[in-house]
Coordinates of C-alpha atoms in Angstrom, one line a residue:
V1 CA 16.0 0.4 -17.0
V2 CA 17.0 -3.0 -15.5
T3 CA 17.2 -5.6 -18.2
G4 CA 18.4 -8.8 -16.5
S5 CA 19.3 -10.5 -13.2
S6 CA 22.8 -9.0 -13.2
G7 CA 21.3 -5.6 -13.7
I8 CA 18.8 -5.9 -10.8
N9 CA 21.6 -7.3 -8.6
A10 CA 23.8 -4.3 -9.4
E11 CA 20.9 -1.9 -8.6
Y12 CA 20.2 -3.8 -5.4
G13 CA 23.8 -3.6 -4.2
E14 CA 24.1 0.1 -5.0
V15 CA 20.8 1.0 -3.3
Q16 CA 21.7 -1.0 -0.1
M17 CA 25.1 0.7 0.0
F18 CA 23.4 4.1 -0.3
Y19 CA 21.0 3.1 2.5
A20 CA 23.9 2.2 4.8
Y21 CA 25.8 5.4 4.0
M22 CA 22.8 7.7 4.5
T23 CA 21.5 5.8 7.6
K24 CA 24.9 6.3 9.3
K25 CA 24.9 9.9 8.4
I26 CA 21.4 10.5 9.6
R27 CA 21.9 8.7 12.9
N28 CA 25.2 10.5 13.6
F29 CA 23.9 13.9 12.6
P30 CA 24.4 16.3 15.6
H31 CA 21.0 17.9 15.0
F32 CA 19.2 14.7 15.9
E33 CA 21.0 14.2 19.3
G34 CA 18.4 13.8 22.0
W35 CA 15.7 12.8 19.5
K36 CA 13.7 9.6 20.2
Q37 CA 14.9 6.6 18.2
E38 CA 11.5 6.2 16.6
S39 CA 11.7 9.8 15.2
V40 CA 15.2 9.2 13.7
D41 CA 14.0 5.9 12.3
D42 CA 11.1 7.7 10.6
I43 CA 13.6 10.0 8.9
V44 CA 15.5 6.9 7.6
V45 CA 12.3 5.4 6.3
G46 CA 11.5 8.7 4.6
M47 CA 14.9 8.6 2.9
E48 CA 14.2 5.0 1.7
R49 CA 10.7 6.0 0.4
F50 CA 12.1 9.0 -1.5
V51 CA 14.7 6.9 -3.2
M52 CA 12.5 4.0 -4.2
V53 CA 9.5 6.0 -5.3
N54 CA 11.8 7.7 -7.8
I55 CA 13.3 4.5 -9.2
Y56 CA 10.3 2.2 -8.8
A57 CA 9.4 1.9 -12.5
N58 CA 13.0 0.8 -13.3
V59 CA 13.4 -1.9 -10.6
F60 CA 10.0 -3.4 -9.8
N61 CA 9.2 -6.6 -11.6
P62 CA 12.3 -6.6 -13.9
P63 CA 12.3 -8.9 -16.9
S64 CA 14.2 -11.5 -15.0
D65 CA 11.2 -11.8 -12.6
R66 CA 8.3 -11.5 -15.0
V67 CA 8.0 -15.1 -16.3
K68 CA 7.9 -16.5 -12.8
N69 CA 5.7 -13.7 -11.5
D70 CA 3.1 -14.2 -14.2
A71 CA 3.2 -18.0 -13.7
I72 CA 2.5 -17.7 -10.0
D73 CA -0.3 -15.2 -10.6
S74 CA -1.9 -17.6 -13.0
K75 CA -1.4 -20.5 -10.6
I76 CA -3.1 -18.6 -7.7
R77 CA -6.1 -17.8 -10.0
S78 CA -6.4 -21.4 -10.9
L79 CA -6.8 -22.4 -7.2
H80 CA -10.1 -20.4 -6.8
W81 CA -11.9 -23.7 -6.0
I82 CA -10.0 -24.2 -2.7
L83 CA -12.0 -23.9 0.5
P84 CA -10.8 -23.5 4.1
K85 CA -11.6 -27.2 4.8
H86 CA -8.9 -28.2 2.2
L87 CA -6.4 -26.3 4.3
D88 CA -7.6 -27.9 7.6
F89 CA -9.1 -24.8 9.2
A90 CA -12.5 -23.2 9.5
L91 CA -13.6 -19.6 9.1
P92 CA -16.2 -18.4 11.6
S93 CA -19.6 -17.8 10.0
D94 CA -22.5 -15.4 10.7
N95 CA -20.2 -13.0 12.4
E96 CA -20.1 -9.4 11.2
N97 CA -16.8 -8.8 13.0
S98 CA -15.2 -11.8 11.4
D99 CA -16.4 -10.8 7.9
R100 CA -14.9 -7.3 8.5
Q101 CA -11.5 -8.7 9.5
L102 CA -11.3 -11.0 6.5
A103 CA -12.4 -8.1 4.2
L104 CA -9.6 -6.0 5.7
A105 CA -7.0 -8.7 5.1
Q106 CA -8.1 -8.8 1.5
Y107 CA -8.1 -5.1 1.2
Y108 CA -4.5 -4.8 2.4
L109 CA -3.4 -7.5 0.0
L110 CA -4.9 -5.6 -2.9
E111 CA -3.2 -2.4 -1.7
L112 CA 0.2 -4.1 -2.0
N113 CA 0.3 -3.5 -5.7
K114 CA -0.6 0.2 -5.4
K115 CA 2.3 1.1 -3.0
R116 CA 5.7 2.0 -4.4
S117 CA 8.1 2.0 -1.5
P118 CA 9.2 -1.3 0.1
H119 CA 8.3 0.0 3.5
D120 CA 4.8 0.9 2.5
K121 CA 4.4 -2.5 0.8
I122 CA 5.5 -4.5 3.8
A123 CA 3.3 -2.3 6.0
C124 CA 0.3 -3.7 4.0
I125 CA 1.5 -7.2 4.7
V126 CA 1.8 -6.5 8.4
L127 CA -1.8 -5.0 8.5
C128 CA -3.1 -8.0 6.5
C129 CA -1.6 -10.5 9.0
K130 CA -2.9 -8.4 11.9
A131 CA -6.4 -8.6 10.5
L132 CA -6.1 -12.4 10.2
H133 CA -4.7 -12.6 13.8
D134 CA -7.7 -10.6 14.9
L135 CA -10.0 -12.9 13.0
F136 CA -8.5 -15.9 14.7
N137 CA -8.8 -14.3 18.1
L138 CA -12.5 -13.7 17.5
A139 CA -13.1 -17.4 16.7
H140 CA -10.7 -19.0 19.2
E141 CA -10.2 -16.3 21.9
K142 CA -6.4 -16.9 21.8
A143 CA -3.5 -15.7 19.8
A144 CA -2.7 -17.3 16.4
G145 CA 0.6 -19.0 16.0
A146 CA 2.4 -19.5 12.7
D147 CA 0.7 -22.9 12.2
E148 CA -2.7 -21.2 12.5
L149 CA -1.9 -18.0 10.6
L150 CA -0.3 -19.7 7.6
P151 CA -3.4 -21.5 6.2
M152 CA -5.5 -18.5 6.8
L153 CA -3.0 -16.3 4.9
I154 CA -2.9 -18.9 2.1
Y155 CA -6.6 -18.9 1.8
T156 CA -6.8 -15.1 1.8
M157 CA -4.2 -14.9 -1.0
I158 CA -6.2 -17.4 -3.0
V159 CA -9.6 -15.7 -2.7
T160 CA -8.1 -12.3 -3.2
A161 CA -5.6 -13.2 -6.0
P162 CA -3.6 -9.9 -5.8
P163 CA -1.4 -9.2 -8.8
N164 CA 2.4 -9.3 -8.7
L165 CA 2.8 -11.2 -5.4
F166 CA 6.1 -12.8 -6.4
A167 CA 7.5 -9.5 -7.8
T168 CA 6.4 -7.7 -4.7
T169 CA 8.2 -10.1 -2.4
Q170 CA 11.3 -9.9 -4.5
Y171 CA 11.1 -6.1 -4.5
I172 CA 10.8 -6.0 -0.7
D173 CA 13.6 -8.5 -0.2
R174 CA 16.0 -6.5 -2.4
F175 CA 15.1 -2.9 -1.5
L176 CA 13.7 -2.7 2.0
L177 CA 16.2 -1.5 4.6
Q178 CA 17.9 -4.8 5.4
E179 CA 17.7 -4.3 9.2
K180 CA 13.9 -4.5 8.9
L181 CA 14.1 -8.1 7.6
T182 CA 16.4 -9.4 10.3
S183 CA 14.0 -9.4 13.2
G184 CA 10.8 -7.9 14.5
E185 CA 7.2 -7.8 13.2
M186 CA 8.0 -7.0 9.6
A187 CA 10.5 -9.8 9.3
Y188 CA 8.0 -12.3 10.9
N189 CA 5.1 -11.4 8.6
F190 CA 7.3 -11.2 5.5
T191 CA 8.5 -14.7 6.2
N192 CA 4.9 -15.9 6.5
I193 CA 3.8 -14.4 3.2
C194 CA 6.9 -15.9 1.5
C195 CA 6.1 -19.3 2.9
A196 CA 2.5 -19.0 1.8
L197 CA 3.6 -18.0 -1.7
Q198 CA 6.0 -21.0 -1.9
F199 CA 3.2 -23.3 -0.7
L200 CA 0.9 -22.0 -3.5
E201 CA 3.7 -22.3 -6.1
N202 CA 4.3 -25.9 -5.3
I203 CA 0.8 -27.0 -4.2
S204 CA -0.2 -30.6 -4.7
S205 CA -2.8 -33.0 -3.4
D206 CA -0.7 -34.2 -0.6
K207 CA -0.6 -30.7 0.9
L208 CA -4.4 -30.5 0.9
T209 CA -7.2 -32.4 2.5
L210 CA -8.5 -34.1 -0.6
S211 CA -7.5 -37.1 -2.8
P212 CA -5.1 -36.8 -5.8
E213 CA -8.1 -37.6 -8.1
E214 CA -10.1 -34.7 -6.7
F215 CA -7.2 -32.4 -6.9
D216 CA -6.6 -33.2 -10.6
H217 CA -10.4 -33.0 -11.2
F218 CA -10.6 -29.4 -9.9
M219 CA -7.3 -28.3 -11.4
E220 CA -8.5 -29.4 -14.8
G221 CA -11.6 -27.2 -14.4
H222 CA -14.2 -29.9 -14.5
S223 CA -15.9 -28.6 -11.4
S224 CA -15.6 -25.7 -9.0
H225 CA -16.5 -25.0 -5.5
L226 CA -16.6 -21.3 -6.3
E227 CA -20.3 -21.1 -6.7
E228 CA -20.9 -23.1 -3.5
S229 CA -18.5 -20.8 -1.6
L230 CA -20.1 -17.6 -3.0
S231 CA -23.6 -18.8 -2.2
T232 CA -23.0 -19.0 1.5
K233 CA -24.2 -16.2 3.7
F234 CA -20.7 -15.7 5.0
A235 CA -19.1 -15.2 1.6
S236 CA -22.0 -12.9 0.5
G237 CA -21.4 -10.8 3.6
L238 CA -17.6 -10.8 2.9
L239 CA -18.1 -9.5 -0.6
D240 CA -20.4 -6.8 0.7
N241 CA -17.8 -5.8 3.2
I242 CA -15.1 -5.6 0.6
N243 CA -17.4 -3.4 -1.6
R244 CA -18.1 -1.2 1.4
V245 CA -14.3 -0.8 2.1
K246 CA -13.7 0.1 -1.5
E247 CA -16.7 2.6 -1.5
C248 CA -15.3 4.2 1.6
E249 CA -11.9 4.5 0.0
D250 CA -13.5 6.1 -3.1
K251 CA -15.4 8.6 -0.9
V252 CA -12.2 9.5 1.0
R253 CA -10.4 10.1 -2.3
Q254 CA -13.3 12.3 -3.5
L255 CA -13.3 14.3 -0.3
Q256 CA -9.6 14.7 -0.6
S257 CA -9.9 15.9 -4.1
Y258 CA -12.7 18.3 -3.1
H259 CA -10.5 19.5 -0.2
N260 CA -7.6 20.1 -2.6
K261 CA -9.7 22.0 -5.1
L262 CA -11.2 24.1 -2.3
K263 CA -7.7 24.8 -1.0
D264 CA -6.5 25.8 -4.4
N265 CA -9.6 28.0 -5.0
T266 CA -9.1 29.6 -1.6
E267 CA -5.4 30.3 -2.3
Q268 CA -6.3 31.7 -5.8
L269 CA -9.0 33.9 -4.2
Q270 CA -6.4 35.3 -1.7
V271 CA -4.1 36.0 -4.6
D272 CA -6.9 37.7 -6.6
I273 CA -7.8 39.8 -3.5
T274 CA -4.2 40.8 -2.9
K275 CA -3.9 41.7 -6.6
H276 CA -7.1 43.7 -6.6
K277 CA -6.2 45.5 -3.5
S278 CA -2.8 46.4 -5.0
E279 CA -4.6 47.7 -8.2
V280 CA -7.1 49.7 -6.1
Q281 CA -4.2 51.3 -4.1
K282 CA -2.4 52.1 -7.3
S283 CA -5.6 53.7 -8.8
L284 CA -6.1 55.7 -5.6
A285 CA -2.5 56.9 -5.7
A286 CA -2.9 57.9 -9.3
M287 CA -6.1 59.8 -8.5
R288 CA -4.5 61.6 -5.6
S289 CA -1.6 62.6 -7.9
K290 CA -4.0 64.0 -10.5
F291 CA -6.0 65.9 -7.8
S292 CA -2.8 67.2 -6.4
S293 CA -1.7 68.5 -9.8
L294 CA -5.2 69.9 -10.4
D295 CA -5.0 71.8 -7.0
E296 CA -1.7 73.2 -8.0
E297 CA -3.0 74.4 -11.3
M298 CA -6.1 76.0 -9.6
A299 CA -3.9 77.7 -7.1
K300 CA -1.7 79.2 -9.9
L301 CA -4.8 80.5 -11.8
L302 CA -6.2 82.1 -8.6
I303 CA -2.9 83.8 -8.0
S304 CA -2.6 85.1 -11.5

């Protein structure tokens, strides 16, 4: 178990060296010659997933990260009063598709803490940002740039308050295949969520559209816009969508469980049938043997 920053740094270095060694071996393996690059990359990702799922409990949110992780989690929960107007953007209202996209973004943020491999975690971040891009496109009919995406991501992180955000970003930064963080979609979206997290960690009145007095007032808990936000038709529809997403997830899990049980029962039935068939065949063989012996005895008696 990792006990300090030096321990986690040692684990990080060893894992990344192992990645580099195995990645080189996989990509130079003669059997994979002629394969599409995407297929070989999938094998590399599978190697990463196998390693990290097995050591996850020892390296995720080590003691050196926990104080800051818990402080940031608490800070995000304390910002529940923030509305889109405080971040200088507006969410579309009375739009079922918009509600669905924001609910999806929240869903993927909540899924972050359930995933174990760095690749699966960052995939949730990518899907969250994609949902927010789609939400922006619905409202503005154009692609969202970083300046438009960041406040939406900050707001989504506030209203969702997923646990262990800091620990998750540290885990990804340390243990994701490093080539994934140098360029491309994963790197871009990971940078966005790190920027959003830093914004929330260091939030102050000058970064929001409200006075220092109002900021202090809300931070001290004297008043909250939460009831106002939740009373709107948009927020109500959003919560309904989140609940529907969770219900669908539960139903999928139930169906998967039923399918697994049915498969197990079917396999057991096949085993039982095979066993019964074998026993019947043995019984028939024994009966034939007895009848054969009886025939021989009868023949001897008749001859005598």
